[in-house]
CSV table of C-alpha atoms in Angstrom, one decimal:
chain,number,residue,atom,x,y,z
A,114,MET,CA,1.0,-6.0,24.5
A,115,PHE,CA,4.2,-4.5,23.5
A,116,THR,CA,7.2,-3.7,26.0
A,117,ASP,CA,8.8,-0.1,27.0
A,118,ILE,CA,12.6,0.7,26.4
A,119,ASP,CA,13.1,0.9,30.0
A,120,HIS,CA,12.1,-2.4,30.8
A,121,LEU,CA,13.6,-4.2,28.3
A,122,PRO,CA,15.1,-7.4,29.9
A,123,PRO,CA,19.0,-8.2,28.6
A,124,PRO,CA,19.1,-10.7,25.9
A,125,ALA,CA,19.8,-14.2,27.4
A,126,ASP,CA,20.5,-15.5,24.5
A,127,ARG,CA,22.9,-12.8,23.6
A,128,ARG,CA,21.7,-13.8,19.4
A,129,PRO,CA,23.4,-11.0,16.8
A,130,HIS,CA,20.7,-7.9,17.4
A,131,ALA,CA,18.5,-6.7,14.4
A,132,ALA,CA,17.0,-3.0,15.1
A,133,VAL,CA,14.0,-2.6,12.5
A,134,ILE,CA,12.6,1.0,12.4
A,135,GLY,CA,8.9,1.6,11.5
A,136,SER,CA,5.9,-1.0,12.9
A,137,GLY,CA,4.2,-1.1,9.2
A,138,LEU,CA,3.5,-4.9,7.6
A,139,GLY,CA,6.9,-4.5,5.9
A,140,GLY,CA,8.6,-3.8,9.4
A,141,LEU,CA,6.7,-6.3,11.1
A,142,ALA,CA,7.3,-9.2,8.3
A,143,ALA,CA,10.9,-8.4,8.2
A,144,ALA,CA,10.8,-8.8,12.1
A,145,ILE,CA,9.3,-11.9,12.1
A,146,ARG,CA,11.8,-13.4,9.0
A,147,LEU,CA,15.4,-12.3,10.9
A,148,GLY,CA,13.5,-13.4,14.4
A,149,ALA,CA,13.0,-16.9,12.1
A,150,ARG,CA,16.8,-16.6,11.3
A,151,GLY,CA,18.3,-16.5,14.3
A,152,TYR,CA,18.0,-12.3,15.3
A,153,ARG,CA,17.0,-11.1,18.8
A,154,VAL,CA,14.4,-8.2,17.2
A,155,THR,CA,13.5,-5.1,18.0
A,156,VAL,CA,11.3,-3.2,16.6
A,157,PHE,CA,11.1,0.8,16.8
A,158,GLU,CA,7.7,2.3,16.1
A,159,LYS,CA,7.2,6.0,17.1
A,160,LEU,CA,3.6,5.8,17.0
A,161,GLU,CA,1.2,4.7,19.4
A,162,GLN,CA,-0.1,1.6,17.7
A,163,PRO,CA,1.8,-0.4,15.8
A,164,GLY,CA,0.6,-1.0,12.0
A,165,GLY,CA,1.8,2.5,9.7
A,166,ARG,CA,-0.3,3.1,7.2
A,167,ALA,CA,-2.1,0.1,7.9
A,168,SER,CA,-3.1,1.6,11.6
A,169,VAL,CA,-6.5,2.0,13.3
A,170,PHE,CA,-8.6,4.0,14.5
A,171,ARG,CA,-11.4,3.6,16.7
A,172,GLN,CA,-13.9,6.1,18.0
A,173,ASP,CA,-17.3,6.5,19.8
A,174,GLY,CA,-17.7,2.0,19.4
A,175,PHE,CA,-16.7,2.7,15.7
A,176,THR,CA,-13.2,1.0,13.9
A,177,PHE,CA,-11.5,2.1,11.1
A,178,ASP,CA,-8.8,0.9,9.5
A,179,ALA,CA,-6.7,3.9,8.1
A,180,GLY,CA,-4.7,2.1,4.8
A,181,PRO,CA,-5.4,-0.8,3.2
A,182,THR,CA,-8.4,-2.9,4.0
A,183,ILE,CA,-7.9,-5.9,0.7
A,184,ILE,CA,-5.7,-9.0,0.8
A,185,THR,CA,-5.4,-10.0,-2.6
A,186,ALA,CA,-2.2,-12.7,-1.6
A,187,PRO,CA,-2.9,-14.7,0.9
A,188,PHE,CA,-0.2,-17.0,0.3
A,189,ILE,CA,2.3,-14.6,1.2
A,190,LEU,CA,1.1,-14.6,4.6
A,191,ASP,CA,0.9,-18.4,4.6
A,192,GLU,CA,4.6,-18.5,3.7
A,193,LEU,CA,5.4,-15.8,6.3
A,194,TRP,CA,3.5,-18.4,8.8
A,195,ALA,CA,5.2,-20.9,8.4
A,196,LEU,CA,8.4,-19.2,8.6
A,197,ALA,CA,7.8,-19.2,12.4
A,198,GLY,CA,6.2,-22.7,13.0
A,199,ALA,CA,2.9,-21.4,13.3
A,200,LYS,CA,-0.5,-21.0,11.3
A,201,PHE,CA,-1.7,-17.9,8.9
A,202,SER,CA,-5.6,-19.1,9.6
A,203,ASP,CA,-5.2,-20.0,12.9
A,204,ASP,CA,-4.7,-16.5,13.9
A,205,VAL,CA,-6.4,-14.6,11.4
A,206,THR,CA,-9.6,-15.0,9.4
A,207,LEU,CA,-10.4,-14.3,6.3
A,208,LYS,CA,-12.9,-14.1,4.1
A,209,ALA,CA,-13.3,-13.7,0.6
A,210,LEU,CA,-15.2,-11.6,-0.8
A,211,ASP,CA,-17.9,-11.4,-3.9
A,212,PRO,CA,-18.0,-9.2,-5.4
A,213,PHE,CA,-14.5,-7.9,-5.1
A,214,TYR,CA,-16.6,-4.4,-5.7
A,215,ASP,CA,-18.5,-2.6,-7.7
A,216,ILE,CA,-17.3,0.2,-10.7
A,217,ARG,CA,-19.6,2.9,-10.8
A,218,PHE,CA,-19.8,5.0,-13.3
A,219,ASP,CA,-20.5,8.9,-13.3
A,220,ASP,CA,-24.4,8.3,-15.8
A,221,GLY,CA,-24.7,5.6,-12.4
A,222,THR,CA,-23.9,2.3,-14.8
A,223,ALA,CA,-21.6,-0.5,-12.8
A,224,ILE,CA,-19.6,-2.8,-12.8
A,225,SER,CA,-19.5,-5.7,-10.4
A,226,CYS,CA,-16.2,-7.3,-10.6
A,227,CYS,CA,-14.9,-10.8,-9.2
A,228,ALA,CA,-12.9,-13.8,-9.7
A,229,ASP,CA,-15.6,-15.8,-12.0
A,230,PRO,CA,-14.1,-15.9,-15.6
A,231,ASP,CA,-17.8,-16.0,-17.0
A,232,ARG,CA,-20.0,-13.8,-15.2
A,233,MET,CA,-17.0,-11.5,-15.6
A,234,ARG,CA,-17.4,-12.0,-19.1
A,235,GLY,CA,-20.8,-11.2,-18.7
A,236,GLU,CA,-20.4,-7.9,-16.9
A,237,VAL,CA,-18.4,-6.5,-19.9
A,238,ARG,CA,-20.6,-7.8,-22.3
A,239,ARG,CA,-23.3,-5.7,-20.6
A,240,ILE,CA,-21.7,-3.0,-21.2
A,241,ALA,CA,-19.4,-3.6,-24.4
A,242,PRO,CA,-20.0,-6.9,-26.0
A,243,SER,CA,-17.4,-5.8,-28.6
A,244,ASP,CA,-14.9,-6.2,-25.9
A,245,VAL,CA,-15.4,-9.8,-24.8
A,246,ALA,CA,-12.7,-10.7,-26.5
A,247,GLY,CA,-10.2,-8.5,-26.1
A,248,TYR,CA,-11.1,-8.9,-22.8
A,249,ASP,CA,-10.0,-12.2,-22.9
A,250,ARG,CA,-6.6,-11.8,-24.8
A,251,PHE,CA,-5.9,-8.7,-21.8
A,252,MET,CA,-6.5,-11.6,-19.0
A,253,ALA,CA,-4.1,-13.9,-20.2
A,254,GLU,CA,-1.7,-11.3,-20.5
A,255,SER,CA,-2.6,-10.4,-17.1
A,256,GLU,CA,-1.6,-13.4,-16.2
A,257,ALA,CA,1.5,-13.4,-18.7
A,258,ILE,CA,3.0,-10.9,-16.9
A,259,TYR,CA,2.3,-12.0,-13.4
A,260,ARG,CA,4.2,-15.2,-13.2
A,261,ILE,CA,7.7,-13.3,-14.2
A,262,GLY,CA,6.8,-9.7,-13.1
A,263,PHE,CA,5.6,-11.0,-9.4
A,264,GLU,CA,6.2,-14.8,-9.4
A,265,GLN,CA,9.8,-14.6,-10.6
A,266,LEU,CA,10.9,-10.9,-10.0
A,267,GLY,CA,9.2,-9.6,-7.1
A,268,HIS,CA,11.1,-11.3,-4.1
A,269,VAL,CA,14.5,-10.8,-6.2
A,270,PRO,CA,16.7,-8.0,-5.1
A,271,PHE,CA,17.2,-5.5,-7.6
A,272,GLY,CA,21.5,-4.8,-6.3
A,273,SER,CA,23.2,-3.6,-9.9
A,274,ALA,CA,22.5,-2.4,-13.6
A,275,LEU,CA,23.1,-6.0,-14.5
A,276,ASP,CA,19.9,-7.5,-12.6
A,277,MET,CA,18.1,-5.2,-15.3
A,278,VAL,CA,20.0,-5.6,-18.7
A,279,LYS,CA,19.5,-10.0,-17.1
A,280,ILE,CA,15.3,-9.1,-17.3
A,281,ALA,CA,15.2,-6.5,-20.3
A,282,PRO,CA,14.3,-9.1,-23.0
A,283,ASP,CA,11.3,-10.1,-20.1
A,284,LEU,CA,10.4,-6.6,-20.0
A,285,LEU,CA,10.4,-5.8,-24.0
A,286,ARG,CA,8.5,-9.3,-24.3
A,287,LEU,CA,5.9,-8.0,-21.7
A,288,GLY,CA,5.9,-4.8,-23.3
A,289,ALA,CA,7.1,-2.8,-20.4
A,290,TRP,CA,7.8,-0.1,-22.0
A,291,ARG,CA,4.0,1.0,-22.9
A,292,THR,CA,1.4,2.4,-20.0
A,293,VAL,CA,-1.2,0.4,-18.3
A,294,HIS,CA,-3.2,2.1,-20.3
A,295,GLN,CA,-1.7,1.6,-23.4
A,296,HIS,CA,-2.0,-1.8,-23.0
A,297,VAL,CA,-5.4,-2.0,-22.1
A,298,ALA,CA,-6.6,0.4,-25.2
A,299,ALA,CA,-4.7,-2.2,-27.5
A,300,ARG,CA,-7.1,-4.4,-26.5
A,301,VAL,CA,-10.9,-3.1,-25.4
A,302,LYS,CA,-12.6,0.2,-27.1
A,303,ASN,CA,-15.4,0.9,-24.8
A,304,PRO,CA,-14.3,4.0,-22.4
A,305,LYS,CA,-15.8,2.3,-19.7
A,306,ILE,CA,-14.0,-1.0,-19.8
A,307,ARG,CA,-11.0,0.4,-20.5
A,308,MET,CA,-11.3,2.6,-16.8
A,309,ALA,CA,-12.2,-1.1,-15.2
A,310,LEU,CA,-9.4,-2.2,-16.2
A,311,SER,CA,-6.7,0.3,-15.9
A,312,PHE,CA,-7.3,2.0,-12.3
A,313,HIS,CA,-5.5,-0.2,-10.4
A,314,PRO,CA,-2.1,1.3,-10.7
A,315,LEU,CA,-3.8,3.9,-8.2
A,316,PHE,CA,-4.3,0.9,-4.9
A,317,ILE,CA,-0.1,1.1,-5.8
A,318,GLY,CA,0.1,5.3,-5.7
A,319,GLY,CA,0.7,5.3,-9.4
A,320,ASN,CA,-1.2,7.0,-12.9
A,321,PRO,CA,-2.5,3.8,-15.1
A,322,PHE,CA,-1.3,6.5,-18.1
A,323,LYS,CA,2.4,6.7,-17.1
A,324,VAL,CA,3.9,3.2,-14.5
A,325,THR,CA,4.2,0.7,-16.9
A,326,ALA,CA,2.1,-2.2,-18.3
A,327,ILE,CA,3.9,-4.7,-16.0
A,328,TYR,CA,1.2,-3.1,-13.2
A,329,SER,CA,-1.4,-4.7,-15.4
A,330,MET,CA,-0.6,-8.2,-13.6
A,331,ILE,CA,-2.7,-6.7,-10.7
A,332,ALA,CA,-6.0,-7.7,-12.6
A,333,TYR,CA,-5.0,-11.5,-13.2
A,334,LEU,CA,-3.6,-11.5,-9.0
A,335,GLU,CA,-7.3,-10.5,-8.1
A,336,ARG,CA,-8.8,-13.4,-10.2
A,337,GLN,CA,-6.8,-16.0,-9.5
A,338,TYR,CA,-6.2,-15.6,-5.2
A,339,GLY,CA,-9.2,-13.6,-4.5
A,340,VAL,CA,-9.9,-10.1,-3.1
A,341,HIS,CA,-10.6,-10.9,0.7
A,342,PHE,CA,-10.8,-8.7,4.3
A,343,ALA,CA,-9.2,-9.7,7.6
A,344,MET,CA,-12.8,-10.2,9.8
A,345,GLY,CA,-11.6,-7.4,12.8
A,346,GLY,CA,-10.7,-4.9,10.2
A,347,THR,CA,-7.0,-4.8,8.3
A,348,GLY,CA,-5.7,-3.5,12.4
A,349,ALA,CA,-6.6,-7.6,12.9
A,350,LEU,CA,-3.7,-8.8,10.7
A,351,VAL,CA,-1.1,-6.3,12.2
A,352,GLN,CA,-1.8,-7.1,15.8
A,353,ALA,CA,-1.9,-11.0,14.6
A,354,MET,CA,1.8,-10.3,13.0
A,355,ALA,CA,3.1,-8.0,16.5
A,356,LYS,CA,1.9,-11.0,18.4
A,357,LEU,CA,3.6,-13.1,16.2
A,358,VAL,CA,7.2,-11.2,16.4
A,359,GLU,CA,6.7,-11.5,20.2
A,360,ARG,CA,5.8,-15.1,20.1
A,361,GLN,CA,9.8,-15.6,17.9
A,362,GLY,CA,11.6,-13.3,21.4
A,363,GLY,CA,11.2,-10.1,19.9
A,364,ALA,CA,9.7,-6.1,21.6
A,365,ILE,CA,7.6,-4.1,19.8
A,366,LEU,CA,8.6,-0.9,21.5
A,367,LEU,CA,5.7,2.3,20.5
A,368,ASN,CA,6.1,5.8,21.1
A,369,THR,CA,9.9,5.6,20.6
A,370,ALA,CA,11.2,7.6,17.2
A,371,VAL,CA,14.3,7.2,15.7
A,372,ASP,CA,16.2,10.1,15.5
A,373,GLU,CA,18.8,8.5,13.4
A,374,ILE,CA,20.9,5.8,12.3
A,375,THR,CA,24.2,5.8,13.8
A,376,CYS,CA,27.3,4.6,11.1
A,377,GLU,CA,30.9,4.0,11.8
A,378,GLY,CA,32.1,5.2,8.1
A,379,ALA,CA,30.1,3.9,5.4
A,380,ARG,CA,28.5,0.2,8.4
A,381,ALA,CA,25.3,1.0,10.2
A,382,THR,CA,25.4,0.1,14.0
A,383,GLY,CA,22.7,0.9,15.5
A,384,LEU,CA,20.0,4.2,16.4
A,385,ARG,CA,20.4,6.4,18.3
A,386,LEU,CA,16.7,7.5,20.0
A,387,ALA,CA,14.6,11.1,20.0
A,388,ASP,CA,14.9,10.7,23.4
A,389,GLY,CA,19.0,10.4,22.7
A,390,ARG,CA,19.6,6.8,23.7
A,391,VAL,CA,22.1,4.8,21.4
A,392,ILE,CA,21.0,1.7,20.2
A,393,LYS,CA,23.2,-1.3,19.1
A,394,ALA,CA,22.5,-3.8,16.2
A,395,SER,CA,24.6,-6.0,14.4
A,396,ILE,CA,22.5,-5.1,11.1
A,397,VAL,CA,19.3,-2.3,10.6
A,398,VAL,CA,15.6,-2.4,8.6
A,399,SER,CA,14.6,0.6,8.2
A,400,ASN,CA,10.7,0.6,7.6
A,401,ALA,CA,10.6,4.0,7.4
A,402,GLU,CA,9.9,6.2,4.0
A,403,THR,CA,12.7,5.7,1.6
A,404,ALA,CA,13.3,9.5,1.2
A,405,HIS,CA,13.0,10.0,5.3
A,406,THR,CA,15.3,6.7,6.0
A,407,TYR,CA,18.2,8.5,3.2
A,408,THR,CA,17.8,12.9,3.7
A,409,ARG,CA,17.0,12.5,7.7
A,410,LEU,CA,18.1,9.1,9.3
A,411,LEU,CA,21.0,8.9,7.1
A,412,ARG,CA,21.9,12.6,7.8
A,413,ASN,CA,25.4,12.3,8.4
A,414,ALA,CA,26.1,9.5,6.6
A,415,PRO,CA,28.2,8.7,3.6
A,416,ARG,CA,25.8,8.9,0.8
A,417,LYS,CA,26.0,9.4,-3.1
A,418,ARG,CA,23.4,7.1,-5.1
A,419,TRP,CA,20.8,8.4,-3.2
A,420,SER,CA,21.0,12.0,-2.3
A,421,ASP,CA,18.9,15.1,-1.0
A,422,ALA,CA,19.0,16.9,-4.2
A,423,ARG,CA,17.9,12.9,-6.1
A,424,LEU,CA,15.0,12.1,-4.0
A,425,ALA,CA,13.9,16.6,-4.1
A,426,ARG,CA,13.5,15.2,-8.0
A,427,ALA,CA,12.1,12.3,-8.0
A,428,ARG,CA,8.9,11.3,-8.9
A,429,TYR,CA,6.1,11.4,-5.9
A,430,SER,CA,2.8,9.5,-5.5
A,431,MET,CA,-0.2,11.3,-5.4
A,432,SER,CA,-1.4,11.7,-2.0
A,433,LEU,CA,-5.1,10.7,-0.1
A,434,PHE,CA,-7.9,12.7,1.1
A,435,VAL,CA,-9.5,10.1,3.8
A,436,TRP,CA,-13.2,11.3,5.4
A,437,TYR,CA,-14.0,8.4,8.3
A,438,PHE,CA,-17.4,8.6,9.3
A,439,GLY,CA,-19.8,6.2,10.8
A,440,THR,CA,-23.5,6.4,10.6
A,441,ASN,CA,-26.3,5.2,13.3
A,442,ARG,CA,-27.8,3.0,10.5
A,443,GLN,CA,-27.5,0.4,7.7
A,444,TYR,CA,-27.0,0.8,4.0
A,445,THR,CA,-27.6,-2.8,3.1
A,446,ASP,CA,-27.4,-1.9,-0.5
A,447,VAL,CA,-24.1,-0.6,-1.0
A,448,LYS,CA,-21.5,-3.0,-0.8
A,449,HIS,CA,-18.4,-3.6,1.1
A,450,HIS,CA,-15.8,-2.0,-1.8
A,451,THR,CA,-17.3,0.9,-4.7
A,452,ILE,CA,-14.8,2.7,-7.0
A,453,MET,CA,-17.1,5.3,-7.8
A,454,MET,CA,-15.8,7.2,-11.2
A,455,GLY,CA,-16.2,10.5,-11.7
A,456,PRO,CA,-17.4,12.6,-15.1
A,457,ARG,CA,-13.1,12.9,-16.1
A,458,TYR,CA,-10.5,10.0,-15.9
A,459,ARG,CA,-7.4,11.0,-18.1
A,460,GLU,CA,-7.9,14.8,-16.8
A,461,LEU,CA,-8.8,14.7,-13.5
A,462,LEU,CA,-5.5,11.6,-13.3
A,463,ASP,CA,-3.4,14.7,-14.8
A,464,ASP,CA,-4.7,17.4,-12.1
A,465,ILE,CA,-3.6,15.6,-9.6
A,466,PHE,CA,-0.2,13.8,-10.6
A,467,THR,CA,0.7,16.6,-13.2
A,468,LYS,CA,-0.5,19.9,-12.6
A,469,LYS,CA,-1.2,19.0,-8.7
A,470,ILE,CA,-4.9,21.1,-8.6
A,471,LEU,CA,-7.6,20.1,-6.7
A,472,ALA,CA,-10.5,20.2,-9.4
A,473,GLU,CA,-14.2,20.6,-8.7
A,474,ASP,CA,-14.6,17.0,-9.6
A,475,PHE,CA,-13.8,13.7,-8.2
A,476,SER,CA,-13.4,9.8,-8.0
A,477,LEU,CA,-14.3,8.3,-4.7
A,478,TYR,CA,-13.3,4.9,-3.5
A,479,LEU,CA,-16.3,4.4,-1.1
A,480,HIS,CA,-15.5,1.8,1.7
A,481,ARG,CA,-18.1,-0.1,4.1
A,482,PRO,CA,-16.8,-3.1,5.9
A,483,SER,CA,-19.5,-3.2,8.4
A,484,ALA,CA,-20.6,-5.0,5.4
A,485,THR,CA,-18.5,-7.7,6.2
A,486,ASP,CA,-17.9,-7.6,9.7
A,487,PRO,CA,-21.0,-6.2,11.6
A,488,SER,CA,-18.5,-5.7,14.9
A,489,LEU,CA,-16.7,-2.6,13.3
A,490,ALA,CA,-19.6,-1.1,14.6
A,491,PRO,CA,-22.8,-0.7,17.0
A,492,PRO,CA,-25.2,-2.7,16.2
A,493,GLY,CA,-27.5,-1.5,13.3
A,494,CYS,CA,-24.4,1.0,12.5
A,495,ASP,CA,-22.4,1.0,9.6
A,496,SER,CA,-19.1,2.1,10.0
A,497,PHE,CA,-17.2,3.2,6.1
A,498,TYR,CA,-14.5,5.6,4.2
A,499,VAL,CA,-14.5,7.6,1.4
A,500,LEU,CA,-11.1,8.6,-0.1
A,501,SER,CA,-10.2,10.7,-3.0
A,502,PRO,CA,-6.6,10.4,-4.7
A,503,VAL,CA,-5.1,14.3,-4.4
A,504,PRO,CA,-2.2,15.8,-5.0
A,505,HIS,CA,0.7,16.1,-2.9
A,506,GLN,CA,2.0,18.3,-0.6
A,507,ASP,CA,4.4,20.0,-3.7
A,508,SER,CA,0.8,21.4,-4.9
A,509,GLY,CA,0.4,24.5,-2.2
A,510,ILE,CA,-2.8,23.2,-1.0
A,511,ASP,CA,-3.8,24.2,2.4
A,512,TRP,CA,-5.9,21.9,4.0
A,513,THR,CA,-6.4,23.5,6.6
A,514,ALA,CA,-8.7,26.1,4.8
A,515,ARG,CA,-9.8,23.5,2.2
A,516,ALA,CA,-10.4,20.3,4.3
A,517,GLN,CA,-14.2,21.1,5.0
A,518,THR,CA,-15.2,22.5,1.7
A,519,TYR,CA,-14.1,19.6,-0.2
A,520,LYS,CA,-15.3,17.4,2.3
A,521,ALA,CA,-18.6,18.9,1.9
A,522,ALA,CA,-18.3,18.4,-1.6
A,523,ILE,CA,-18.3,14.7,-1.7
A,524,ALA,CA,-20.4,14.7,0.9
A,525,GLY,CA,-22.8,16.3,-1.5
A,526,TYR,CA,-22.3,13.5,-4.6
A,527,LEU,CA,-22.8,10.4,-2.5
A,528,ASP,CA,-25.7,12.0,-0.8
A,529,ARG,CA,-26.8,12.2,-4.8
A,530,THR,CA,-25.9,8.6,-5.8
A,531,LEU,CA,-25.4,6.0,-3.0
A,532,LEU,CA,-25.9,7.3,0.4
A,533,PRO,CA,-29.3,9.4,0.1
A,534,GLY,CA,-29.8,11.4,3.6
A,535,PHE,CA,-26.9,9.6,5.0
A,536,ARG,CA,-25.7,13.4,6.7
A,537,GLY,CA,-27.9,13.4,8.9
A,538,HIS,CA,-27.1,9.8,10.1
A,539,ILE,CA,-23.5,10.6,11.1
A,540,VAL,CA,-22.9,9.5,14.4
A,541,THR,CA,-18.5,10.2,14.5
A,542,GLU,CA,-16.0,11.1,11.9
A,543,LYS,CA,-13.0,12.2,11.3
A,544,LEU,CA,-10.6,13.4,8.5
A,545,ILE,CA,-6.7,12.7,6.8
A,546,THR,CA,-5.7,15.0,4.5
A,547,PRO,CA,-2.3,15.2,2.6
A,548,ILE,CA,-0.7,17.0,6.3
A,549,ASP,CA,-1.2,14.0,8.0
A,550,PHE,CA,1.0,11.8,6.0
A,551,GLU,CA,3.7,14.1,5.7
A,552,SER,CA,3.8,14.7,9.4
A,553,ARG,CA,2.1,11.8,10.9
A,554,LEU,CA,4.0,9.0,8.5
A,555,SER,CA,6.8,10.8,8.1
A,556,SER,CA,5.9,10.7,3.9
A,557,ALA,CA,8.1,12.9,2.1
A,558,LYS,CA,5.5,15.7,0.1
A,559,GLY,CA,3.0,14.4,1.6
A,560,ALA,CA,3.1,11.3,-0.9
A,561,ALA,CA,0.6,8.3,0.6
A,562,PHE,CA,2.6,5.3,-1.0
A,563,GLY,CA,6.4,7.0,-1.7
A,564,LEU,CA,8.2,7.0,-4.8
A,565,GLU,CA,6.3,6.8,-8.3
A,566,PRO,CA,6.2,3.2,-9.7
A,567,VAL,CA,7.1,4.4,-13.0
A,568,LEU,CA,9.0,2.8,-15.5
A,569,LEU,CA,12.4,4.4,-14.6
A,570,GLN,CA,11.7,4.3,-10.6
A,571,SER,CA,11.0,0.8,-10.4
A,572,ALA,CA,13.6,-2.4,-9.3
A,573,TRP,CA,16.8,-1.2,-9.7
A,574,PHE,CA,15.3,2.6,-10.4
A,575,ARG,CA,14.0,2.2,-7.2
A,576,PRO,CA,16.2,2.8,-3.7
A,577,ASN,CA,17.4,-1.2,-3.6
A,578,ASN,CA,16.4,-3.6,-0.1
A,579,LYS,CA,20.3,-3.9,0.4
A,580,ALA,CA,20.9,0.1,1.2
A,581,GLU,CA,23.8,1.4,-1.0
A,582,ASP,CA,26.5,3.5,0.1
A,583,ILE,CA,25.9,1.3,3.5
A,584,GLU,CA,26.9,-1.9,4.8
A,585,ASN,CA,24.5,-3.9,7.2
A,586,LEU,CA,21.0,-1.4,6.7
A,587,PHE,CA,18.0,-3.1,4.2
A,588,LEU,CA,15.3,-1.3,3.2
A,589,VAL,CA,11.2,-2.7,3.1
A,590,GLY,CA,8.0,-1.5,2.0
A,591,ALA,CA,6.3,1.0,-0.1
A,592,GLY,CA,9.6,3.1,-1.4
A,593,THR,CA,12.0,0.1,-2.4
A,594,HIS,CA,11.4,-3.0,-4.2
A,595,PRO,CA,9.0,-4.5,-5.2
A,596,GLY,CA,6.9,-1.7,-4.0
A,597,ALA,CA,3.2,-0.9,-2.9
A,598,GLY,CA,0.5,-2.7,-1.8
A,599,VAL,CA,0.4,-6.0,0.8
A,600,PRO,CA,1.5,-8.3,-1.9
A,601,GLY,CA,4.0,-5.6,-2.1
A,602,VAL,CA,6.0,-4.6,1.5
A,603,ILE,CA,5.4,-8.4,3.1
A,604,SER,CA,7.7,-9.1,-0.6
A,605,SER,CA,10.1,-6.4,0.3
A,606,ALA,CA,10.4,-8.1,3.6
A,607,ARG,CA,10.8,-11.7,2.2
A,608,ILE,CA,14.1,-10.0,-0.2
A,609,LEU,CA,16.3,-10.0,3.1
A,610,ASP,CA,16.6,-13.8,3.1
A,611,THR,CA,18.5,-13.3,-0.3
A,612,VAL,CA,20.1,-9.8,1.2
A,613,ALA,CA,20.7,-9.7,4.6
A,614,PRO,CA,23.0,-12.0,6.4
A,615,ASP,CA,22.6,-14.8,8.4
A,616,ALA,CA,22.5,-14.2,12.2
A,617,SER,CA,25.3,-16.7,12.0
A,618,ALA,CA,27.4,-13.9,10.8
A,619,PHE,CA,28.0,-12.4,13.8
A,620,ALA,CA,28.6,-15.6,15.6
């Protein structure tokens, strides 16, 4: 399916060349958009498959998505496909999940989350009758935040401090100085309802007690557009995007690591590959993690704003411990997604984000994709992963020594709760720790989502989509505006339409 660099045909059409570093969802979306704008696009991927954080593991007949598992804004993908003259639904089948997920608390009670407002009010009323009115008010505010924070600003570049000044009145009106948890706590009082409405920033690497209340929009985004699963897994979406790149005449080169972005003065001119070959390009787009882009790929380029020292001082998201396993029996009572809250909330997040210690307790995300798509496991079997947020590599945790004991603790908890006796039915497994995020994905400090999305690391305060100090270099992905999550990284590529020149500029 993908092209080896030694067999790339010389371009017959002589279109300006766009070199894209990395084939994560942001890089693939960028390639599609640039192809639609008249560029000849080549994507350079150091791994053996496309997808980046959204890559796939296949093992013993089981399929495991390595990264994101849900689609919350399918209209973004419809628009992307339309740019290439195609129809998204012809290439990918999405299935709406109902419920989205269950949130299971440590005492065994649970809330089932869905798109229906009346059912959600019923769930809130069952746990905390006095919080129903506050829940409605929070959701109304979540919609107002979404209308501005996502619809108006999610695809708009922030190239200067003036851009922040322009939106300051909106930020003040939306209460952006508050944290997500402060926003929620001002509306509802029950601790469980507060957890259920405030945990969403963890999906994008943020601490609900630290990130701006702008991220309260996620609750409305889920209600309005649903939570969807790509049949075949998120890997099916990656493969469809890669095929779309190739149908446009682009190429994706696997096992092809980029060593450096070449520059003439302060202008990007192409790439130097790890094997020493130099690739010329009119523009360069980096989907590599932003700290890696600036400190490694631009190590010889003039940089002022994003120096090594500044990036070292920046705040990074937590990392993840992920245990993939397949069982030789099915657990039909377990939903597709279950959020398992531990006995502590604020204190556990403080351990992870601030103290950077590996606590004895944990909160977990249990994913059972074979509940929706049985093809992801052999007949009569189930495919799972269980994910635990953990500190990034500044913690000093020796995962080579701690991984198995931590897995055993998680296994014991699952055995006592949702999956009694499951350990005797495991037939295949794989572990991912912060070491893998650091080494395989070139993520600074092994952070799973790059820079933490606190207010002073958002919008203009984040590395810009049009690289500072370097002409003809652009950034997409979780580490630039608007941030992590599938809608965020695909929207970061949409910003290229505004900041990157048309191919005609190089004619």
